[in-house]
Amino acid sequence: MLLINTPKEALQAPLQAVCGIVERRQTLPILANVLLERHDDQLVLLATDIEMQIRTTAPGAAAGEPVAVTVGARKLQDILRALPDGCELSLLLEDKRLNVRSGKSRFSLQTLPAADFPRMAAADGQAVSLRVGQGAFRHLLAQVQYAMAQQDIRYYLNGLMLLVEGTELRAVATDGHRLAFARTHLETPLARAEVIVPRKTVIELSRLLADADHPLDIVLGAGQARFAFGDIELVTKLIDGKFPDYERVIPQGHPKVLRLGRQALQQALARVAILTNEKFRGVRLVLDEGSLRVLSTNADQEEAQEELETAYHGDPLDIGFNVTYLLDVLNNLTVSEVECRFADANSSALFTVPDDPDFSYVVMPMRI
Amino acid sequence: MSAIHLLPDALISQIAAGEVVERPASIVKELMENSLDAAASEVSVQLAEGGVRLVRVSDNGCGIDREDLALALARHATSKIASLDDLERVGSFGFRGEALAAIASVARVTLASRRAGAPHAWRVDDRGAAPEPAALGSGSVVEVADLYFNTPARRKFLRTEATEYAHCEESFRRIALARPQVLFQLQHNGRTLHRWAPGSHEQRLADALGGEFAAHARHIDAQAGNLRLSGLAALPAYSRAGRDLQYCFVNGRFVRDRLLSHAIREAYRDVLHGSRHPAYVLFLEIDPAMVDVNVHPAKTEVRFRDARAVHQFVFHAVERALAVPQHAGSAPRPETPSQVGAAPTTPARSAMSPRQTALGVEQPVATYLEFVATAISRDADTGSAAQDIDASPPAAADNDVSPAPPLGHALAQLHGIYILAQNQAGLVLVDMHAGHERILYERLKAMPDGAPATQRLLIPAVFSASARELATALEHGETLARLGFEVGQAGPAELAVRSVPALLARAAVAELVRALLADLRDFPAARVIEARRNELLATMACHGAVRAHRPLSVPEMNALLREMETCERADQCNHGRPTSVQLSVAELDRMFLRGR
């Protein structure tokens, strides 16, 4: 039974889109598979890791009644990748085996029944729907996602908080040491909704979203969120937890303010970072009238120093940071200048973009 | 009739006996201790049927006067202390005056004793008759027969004869270990099973525990102030699956003390696999006024006035003894003071014995010269070694006559995993990854940390704490701060952590602080943090070490061997596995049946 006969590229792209979430090691064998479903003139592809599922379609399916089967995602992907570019291929379901044919190549893959494939049920209850540009949302994620925690026992930090309030869509991520906040504006005011999107979903979304201005439909429901863009529909479970009160954490009225070229600061920090203590990567920022010095020492007593000129006028300051936290924010911004605000050596520092109230980054100091 | 009444005397003794006389082994212990308290130089123990039928302890001690004999079996009667002052500085094993009375309440006791100079001995038994004359050399004999004849309920708890005998033997061994100058003899059912002649500590350890333990153990002899620790601590390679070979004595008294076993366990932590138990026999000597032995009925627990100092002292003494690499002991040591002085000494090593330092730096350097001469390695470590050669006076190198370094000269690499080296004794096999891992680990640990860098938390980690945790956190606030933790009370039953050591910034904060508080509460010196830090460093060292299947040239292998010789704890990798195995020529000969 022919499922589809198509140029290789028309199947490879959607397959890649869904298979990114398939984990390498499985305890449940069927989770290593991708679901292929012939439906009208389309081939539906669906993969899941139980926490989220991605569904997309490939055009040009053969006519006939609906039929579905699951097959090893990685093997199918590897076969497609290895076939010559521009070739035609066909998928046939014969006697519970999936045959891949292209030119003189023949592959016969074992299958598992589609009925056993776990699919996420649509959540019911209250939901907030919104539409934003794909590029804008991708930018929003990029501004904050590096601050997400990784395998923290405070499970609610292993994700990114999305908050809809009025005409604002806010994104916040923190790992307990630093916090990134960004927001974008919506056209119409909406009901309030606050969800925590798991880390893996956020990374997968940034991978799949286009940089262009195509629309992205988001539905934030109870325990589940749905992102639809292009041919792709991504459904994810949400982290059930209370995200920390980020507004209390963002400091107000820090007196010591200076503006620095983003790239100049980033490069200075990257150089100084070479001689930081490899155990905890601490750098000292020493602020004086007109200058900012960046210093590091490692366990072998080797030292590095960089000096940046600033238009700073105010009290001197000597404060330490984990250089990774500073480089993270500078690497992920695209602006030319950043504004830094400090209070004292024990208080948090605030990084913002001049004349842009839509981004903040708070980082706690390290006493070296 | 009143509900509350005084218990009869016999019942009081029987209740006390429940605590003191658990099984025949307890009787052996109590009676042998009495003998030693009587300054006996020969103690003989005879058992019948695992000690249930008969325990007979005879000694040649000072004996008891006729007038005192009857009183000896009475409760709260003793010659060992007289006042509260004496109790606070107990030097004898016993002091409560309960043992004989308690034993007499659950068994038939006969006591015969002859004071030195007395014309003949006198005998009493627990039936309260007047003392009658008896025949005996000098000293005392106590016979305890038919244990639990009057308390059948307890009799049911006794195990088989073999088990009860094993317990008695263990009691016997514990007491004998601490008194090498006394002759001990043990008979069971008429057969003499042990006879340990008076001698040195070493001899007694070998007698009581077998030669294998002594051969695989390090000598410890450390002193600080009024504390002295001596004995043997087995090398990690001789570790045990159980705790059966752990003997700890405080002023000659066998104890099972949590504080001491914790200190020893911590000292082994770096070199012992987590599921293995160390073997040791350690004697702690301390001013009797500084320790309270009146804590536990069987006196197996003690309480130290200055627990922190004792913990630190024991930990460091054992750790230092284990740190010296094994081959350092077997190699010839440079003894002349000039050589010791010439050795560059780093502050971290100054705590070690100077001999070790001198050996560590100079000898390998001298023998290493020939390798540097034949093959110049570009390895950074080789470079630093070459500098040392320049710096050290040539005379010191010249009069160094060591024939070969302890780990020998590398011959080849086996399957990319092991280094084969030849030394004086024969063949040395070295696991190169394990060896290199240990070297890197020790180097990382030796890096000066200074005041710990602390990472402040943006969102304080708040966790619910028990009243004990709260109290510990407040009480030890300063210690916590020194370790890099800022812990404050956040609510009636909550603690908030506001900053953590930068090194452990990724750890699960609440869990870490809980573990730390538990450790601080129970033990004076919190080693949790250092342990966590070392775990981290061990991982770093493991990733940094050369992997198996990496081909090494002969100069590289030699450099690794020389570094292992100077490295502390180089006999085990970070996970407690051995790093090198020695096969002597004799062993090799045996394999090939040479000379048979």
Tab-separated table of C-alpha atoms in Angstrom, chain A residues 20-323:
chain	number	residue	atom	x	y	z
A	20	GLY	CA	14.133	16.749	17.037
A	21	ILE	CA	12.276	15.826	20.217
A	22	VAL	CA	12.713	12.075	19.924
A	23	GLU	CA	15.077	11.070	22.719
A	24	ARG	CA	18.048	8.926	21.865
A	25	ARG	CA	17.506	6.443	24.673
A	26	GLN	CA	14.095	5.045	25.312
A	27	THR	CA	12.538	2.816	27.875
A	28	LEU	CA	9.282	2.734	25.916
A	29	PRO	CA	10.247	1.515	22.419
A	30	ILE	CA	7.407	3.205	20.592
A	31	LEU	CA	8.641	6.651	21.722
A	32	ALA	CA	11.596	6.182	19.378
A	33	ASN	CA	9.136	6.023	16.496
A	34	VAL	CA	7.467	8.630	14.376
A	35	LEU	CA	3.814	8.288	13.438
A	36	LEU	CA	3.037	8.425	9.696
A	37	GLU	CA	-0.622	8.846	8.774
A	38	ARG	CA	-2.051	9.056	5.255
A	39	HIS	CA	-4.934	11.450	5.427
A	40	ASP	CA	-6.649	12.794	2.295
A	41	ASP	CA	-3.775	13.976	0.128
A	42	GLN	CA	-1.391	14.637	2.999
A	43	LEU	CA	1.036	12.564	5.013
A	44	VAL	CA	0.805	13.576	8.673
A	45	LEU	CA	4.014	13.167	10.710
A	46	LEU	CA	3.877	13.158	14.490
A	47	ALA	CA	6.526	12.617	17.174
A	48	THR	CA	6.312	12.841	20.930
A	49	ASP	CA	8.375	12.522	24.104
A	50	ILE	CA	5.221	12.355	26.272
A	51	GLU	CA	5.883	15.896	27.531
A	52	MET	CA	5.322	17.465	24.131
A	53	GLN	CA	4.345	16.437	20.653
A	54	ILE	CA	5.013	17.962	17.246
A	55	ARG	CA	2.783	17.400	14.266
A	56	THR	CA	3.359	18.476	10.711
A	57	THR	CA	2.379	17.429	7.197
A	58	ALA	CA	4.018	16.538	3.920
A	59	PRO	CA	2.046	17.034	0.695
A	60	GLY	CA	1.550	14.524	-2.076
A	61	ALA	CA	0.236	11.470	-0.270
A	62	ALA	CA	-1.321	8.696	-2.335
A	63	ALA	CA	-5.089	8.511	-2.537
A	64	GLY	CA	-7.020	5.951	-0.522
A	65	GLU	CA	-8.642	5.393	2.836
A	66	PRO	CA	-6.784	6.736	5.948
A	67	VAL	CA	-3.985	4.480	7.185
A	68	ALA	CA	-1.408	5.001	9.933
A	69	VAL	CA	1.781	3.303	11.130
A	70	THR	CA	4.822	4.091	13.320
A	71	VAL	CA	8.439	3.526	12.383
A	72	GLY	CA	11.861	4.234	13.928
A	73	ALA	CA	12.337	7.988	13.595
A	74	ARG	CA	16.092	8.095	13.607
A	75	LYS	CA	16.543	5.292	11.096
A	76	LEU	CA	14.084	6.842	8.670
A	77	GLN	CA	15.801	10.187	9.070
A	78	ASP	CA	19.234	8.646	8.479
A	79	ILE	CA	18.028	6.862	5.354
A	80	LEU	CA	16.578	10.048	3.911
A	81	ARG	CA	19.682	11.981	4.685
A	82	ALA	CA	21.872	9.412	2.978
A	83	LEU	CA	19.822	9.234	-0.210
A	84	PRO	CA	21.081	11.436	-3.075
A	85	ASP	CA	19.673	14.935	-3.227
A	86	GLY	CA	16.768	15.481	-5.575
A	87	CYS	CA	15.795	11.835	-5.830
A	88	GLU	CA	12.237	10.549	-5.781
A	89	LEU	CA	11.266	8.133	-3.070
A	90	SER	CA	8.203	6.222	-2.047
A	91	LEU	CA	7.029	4.803	1.257
A	92	LEU	CA	5.020	1.611	1.077
A	93	LEU	CA	3.300	-0.251	3.874
A	94	GLU	CA	3.393	-3.978	3.122
A	95	ASP	CA	2.701	-6.739	5.593
A	96	LYS	CA	3.451	-4.650	8.701
A	97	ARG	CA	6.761	-3.449	7.293
A	98	LEU	CA	7.514	-0.042	5.911
A	99	ASN	CA	9.429	-0.206	2.652
A	100	VAL	CA	11.403	2.795	1.480
A	101	ARG	CA	12.208	2.731	-2.236
A	102	SER	CA	14.250	5.134	-4.233
A	103	GLY	CA	15.920	4.293	-7.540
A	104	LYS	CA	17.582	0.967	-6.905
A	105	SER	CA	17.667	1.377	-3.093
A	106	ARG	CA	15.349	-0.757	-0.982
A	107	PHE	CA	14.883	-0.508	2.777
A	108	SER	CA	12.466	-2.528	4.826
A	109	LEU	CA	11.766	-1.212	8.342
A	110	GLN	CA	9.838	-2.830	11.135
A	111	THR	CA	6.805	-0.999	12.449
A	112	LEU	CA	4.718	-0.749	15.577
A	113	PRO	CA	0.948	-0.282	15.427
A	114	ALA	CA	-0.231	3.329	15.301
A	115	ALA	CA	-2.949	2.570	17.829
A	116	ASP	CA	-0.275	2.160	20.533
A	117	PHE	CA	1.285	5.539	19.840
A	118	PRO	CA	0.712	7.944	22.736
A	119	ARG	CA	-1.005	11.134	21.691
A	120	MET	CA	-1.679	14.132	23.863
A	121	ALA	CA	-5.311	14.767	24.539
A	122	ALA	CA	-6.500	18.292	24.019
A	123	ALA	CA	-6.859	20.081	27.319
A	124	ASP	CA	-10.187	21.548	28.222
A	125	GLY	CA	-10.941	24.499	30.396
A	126	GLN	CA	-10.118	28.154	30.064
A	127	ALA	CA	-7.614	29.124	27.425
A	128	VAL	CA	-6.121	32.358	26.169
A	129	SER	CA	-5.438	32.595	22.428
A	130	LEU	CA	-3.102	35.106	20.868
A	131	ARG	CA	-1.321	35.712	17.601
A	132	VAL	CA	2.179	37.160	17.301
A	133	GLY	CA	4.810	37.257	14.598
A	134	GLN	CA	7.102	34.216	14.558
A	135	GLY	CA	10.199	36.405	14.388
A	136	ALA	CA	9.059	38.580	17.251
A	137	PHE	CA	8.345	35.592	19.484
A	138	ARG	CA	11.640	33.944	18.588
A	139	HIS	CA	13.440	37.152	19.519
A	140	LEU	CA	11.528	37.252	22.807
A	141	LEU	CA	12.691	33.739	23.662
A	142	ALA	CA	16.264	34.414	22.606
A	143	GLN	CA	16.450	37.366	24.981
A	144	VAL	CA	15.733	35.261	28.064
A	145	GLN	CA	16.095	31.535	27.455
A	146	TYR	CA	19.784	31.290	28.402
A	147	ALA	CA	18.847	32.183	32.001
A	148	MET	CA	16.669	29.096	32.458
A	149	ALA	CA	17.806	26.635	35.101
A	150	GLN	CA	18.891	23.173	34.084
A	151	GLN	CA	17.853	20.185	36.172
A	152	ASP	CA	17.331	22.316	39.253
A	153	ILE	CA	15.394	20.644	42.032
A	154	ARG	CA	13.213	23.746	42.018
A	155	TYR	CA	11.465	22.265	38.989
A	156	TYR	CA	9.575	25.481	38.249
A	157	LEU	CA	12.877	27.162	37.326
A	158	ASN	CA	13.612	24.606	34.596
A	159	GLY	CA	11.508	26.530	32.140
A	160	LEU	CA	10.448	29.910	30.930
A	161	MET	CA	7.538	31.881	32.284
A	162	LEU	CA	5.160	33.392	29.739
A	163	LEU	CA	2.768	35.996	31.025
A	164	VAL	CA	-0.037	37.643	29.103
A	165	GLU	CA	-1.394	40.764	30.725
A	166	GLY	CA	-3.384	43.421	28.895
A	167	THR	CA	-1.555	44.098	25.666
A	168	GLU	CA	1.756	42.740	26.930
A	169	LEU	CA	3.388	39.351	26.452
A	170	ARG	CA	6.241	38.908	28.915
A	171	ALA	CA	8.901	36.216	29.114
A	172	VAL	CA	10.981	35.612	32.257
A	173	ALA	CA	13.658	33.027	33.019
A	174	THR	CA	15.862	32.579	36.064
A	175	ASP	CA	18.122	29.959	37.613
A	176	GLY	CA	18.212	31.532	41.047
A	177	HIS	CA	21.423	33.465	40.391
A	178	ARG	CA	20.347	35.706	37.529
A	179	LEU	CA	17.084	36.598	35.844
A	180	ALA	CA	16.225	37.751	32.341
A	181	PHE	CA	13.040	39.598	31.488
A	182	ALA	CA	11.726	40.644	28.087
A	183	ARG	CA	8.387	41.715	26.734
A	184	THR	CA	6.627	42.360	23.480
A	185	HIS	CA	3.364	44.111	22.743
A	186	LEU	CA	0.115	42.694	21.422
A	187	GLU	CA	-2.487	44.438	19.326
A	188	THR	CA	-5.533	43.673	21.440
A	189	PRO	CA	-5.801	43.403	25.194
A	190	LEU	CA	-6.320	39.880	26.542
A	191	ALA	CA	-7.277	38.140	29.760
A	192	ARG	CA	-4.391	37.431	32.146
A	193	ALA	CA	-2.576	34.112	31.707
A	194	GLU	CA	0.626	32.878	33.330
A	195	VAL	CA	2.320	29.616	32.346
A	196	ILE	CA	5.732	27.983	32.675
A	197	VAL	CA	6.942	26.398	29.434
A	198	PRO	CA	9.439	23.545	29.963
A	199	ARG	CA	13.039	24.073	28.994
A	200	LYS	CA	13.060	21.472	26.233
A	201	THR	CA	9.992	23.003	24.600
A	202	VAL	CA	11.560	26.450	24.615
A	203	ILE	CA	14.710	25.165	22.936
A	204	GLU	CA	12.670	23.220	20.383
A	205	LEU	CA	10.517	26.266	19.632
A	206	SER	CA	13.521	28.512	18.988
A	207	ARG	CA	14.856	25.856	16.645
A	208	LEU	CA	11.648	25.589	14.651
A	209	LEU	CA	10.428	29.179	14.518
A	210	ALA	CA	11.261	31.163	11.395
A	211	ASP	CA	12.863	34.557	11.644
A	212	ALA	CA	10.257	36.006	9.309
A	213	ASP	CA	7.060	37.803	10.170
A	214	HIS	CA	4.744	34.845	9.581
A	215	PRO	CA	2.049	34.476	12.195
A	216	LEU	CA	2.265	32.225	15.230
A	217	ASP	CA	-0.887	31.180	17.028
A	218	ILE	CA	-0.515	30.481	20.708
A	219	VAL	CA	-3.135	28.917	22.953
A	220	LEU	CA	-2.305	28.934	26.645
A	221	GLY	CA	-4.628	26.553	28.436
A	222	ALA	CA	-4.757	24.690	31.701
A	223	GLY	CA	-1.651	22.515	31.914
A	224	GLN	CA	-1.116	22.625	28.176
A	225	ALA	CA	0.036	25.109	25.538
A	226	ARG	CA	-0.331	24.911	21.787
A	227	PHE	CA	1.870	26.682	19.256
A	228	ALA	CA	0.801	26.595	15.605
A	229	PHE	CA	2.944	28.075	12.853
A	230	GLY	CA	3.318	27.169	9.196
A	231	ASP	CA	2.500	23.465	8.874
A	232	ILE	CA	3.705	22.723	12.361
A	233	GLU	CA	1.666	22.295	15.497
A	234	LEU	CA	3.510	21.883	18.773
A	235	VAL	CA	1.583	20.859	21.881
A	236	THR	CA	3.376	20.841	25.210
A	237	LYS	CA	2.576	20.111	28.796
A	238	LEU	CA	3.286	23.007	31.132
A	239	ILE	CA	5.193	23.033	34.389
A	240	ASP	CA	2.731	23.157	37.231
A	241	GLY	CA	4.271	25.498	39.748
A	242	LYS	CA	4.529	29.000	41.084
A	243	PHE	CA	7.182	31.013	39.338
A	244	PRO	CA	9.092	33.398	41.640
A	245	ASP	CA	7.875	36.963	41.847
A	246	TYR	CA	10.180	38.442	39.223
A	247	GLU	CA	9.059	42.029	39.723
A	248	ARG	CA	10.406	42.118	43.270
A	249	VAL	CA	13.751	40.909	42.020
A	250	ILE	CA	14.301	43.617	39.409
A	251	PRO	CA	15.936	46.436	41.338
A	252	GLN	CA	14.744	49.997	41.107
A	253	GLY	CA	16.855	53.122	41.534
A	254	HIS	CA	20.382	51.704	41.557
A	255	PRO	CA	22.487	54.895	41.669
A	256	LYS	CA	25.642	53.915	39.763
A	257	VAL	CA	24.798	54.027	36.060
A	258	LEU	CA	27.093	53.623	33.089
A	259	ARG	CA	26.749	52.869	29.406
A	260	LEU	CA	29.129	50.583	27.612
A	261	GLY	CA	29.576	49.315	24.090
A	262	ARG	CA	28.188	45.801	24.143
A	263	GLN	CA	30.841	44.260	21.943
A	264	ALA	CA	33.718	46.044	23.664
A	265	LEU	CA	32.561	44.780	27.063
A	266	GLN	CA	31.846	41.304	25.742
A	267	GLN	CA	35.267	40.973	24.177
A	268	ALA	CA	37.030	42.335	27.242
A	269	LEU	CA	35.182	39.834	29.446
A	270	ALA	CA	35.882	36.966	27.046
A	271	ARG	CA	39.607	37.702	27.200
A	272	VAL	CA	39.719	38.133	30.962
A	273	ALA	CA	37.686	34.945	31.374
A	274	ILE	CA	40.658	32.918	30.142
A	275	LEU	CA	42.470	33.479	33.410
A	276	THR	CA	39.553	33.071	35.780
A	277	ASN	CA	39.543	30.338	38.376
A	278	GLU	CA	38.189	27.368	36.436
A	279	LYS	CA	36.226	26.220	39.435
A	280	PHE	CA	33.902	29.191	39.622
A	281	ARG	CA	34.889	31.691	36.916
A	282	GLY	CA	34.882	34.865	38.981
A	283	VAL	CA	35.804	38.297	37.562
A	284	ARG	CA	36.079	41.612	39.373
A	285	LEU	CA	34.658	44.779	37.932
A	286	VAL	CA	36.336	47.867	39.362
A	287	LEU	CA	34.507	51.071	38.610
A	288	ASP	CA	36.205	54.466	38.924
A	289	GLU	CA	35.686	57.938	37.495
A	290	GLY	CA	35.836	57.498	33.743
A	291	SER	CA	36.984	53.891	33.691
A	292	LEU	CA	35.884	50.334	34.243
A	293	ARG	CA	38.554	47.749	34.875
A	294	VAL	CA	37.858	44.036	34.526
A	295	LEU	CA	40.226	41.800	36.497
A	296	SER	CA	40.689	38.105	36.993
A	297	THR	CA	43.072	35.823	38.848
A	298	ASN	CA	43.254	32.072	38.647
A	299	ALA	CA	44.472	29.432	41.056
A	300	ASP	CA	47.976	29.583	39.582
A	301	GLN	CA	48.105	33.293	40.471
A	302	GLU	CA	48.011	34.335	36.816
A	303	GLU	CA	46.249	37.608	36.213
A	304	ALA	CA	44.373	39.403	33.483
A	305	GLN	CA	43.183	42.986	33.309
A	306	GLU	CA	41.162	44.968	30.789
A	307	GLU	CA	40.231	48.610	30.972
A	308	LEU	CA	37.250	50.246	29.302
A	309	GLU	CA	36.693	53.978	29.123
A	310	THR	CA	33.315	55.168	30.295
A	311	ALA	CA	31.597	58.428	30.956
A	312	TYR	CA	30.973	57.323	34.543
A	313	HIS	CA	30.891	59.915	37.304
A	314	GLY	CA	30.140	58.653	40.756
A	315	ASP	CA	31.433	56.618	43.664
A	316	PRO	CA	33.963	53.894	42.981
A	317	LEU	CA	32.853	50.276	43.183
A	318	ASP	CA	34.556	46.907	43.348
A	319	ILE	CA	32.222	44.023	42.614
A	320	GLY	CA	32.640	40.395	41.555
A	321	PHE	CA	30.595	38.265	39.165
A	322	ASN	CA	30.547	34.873	37.573
A	323	VAL	CA	31.798	35.841	34.120
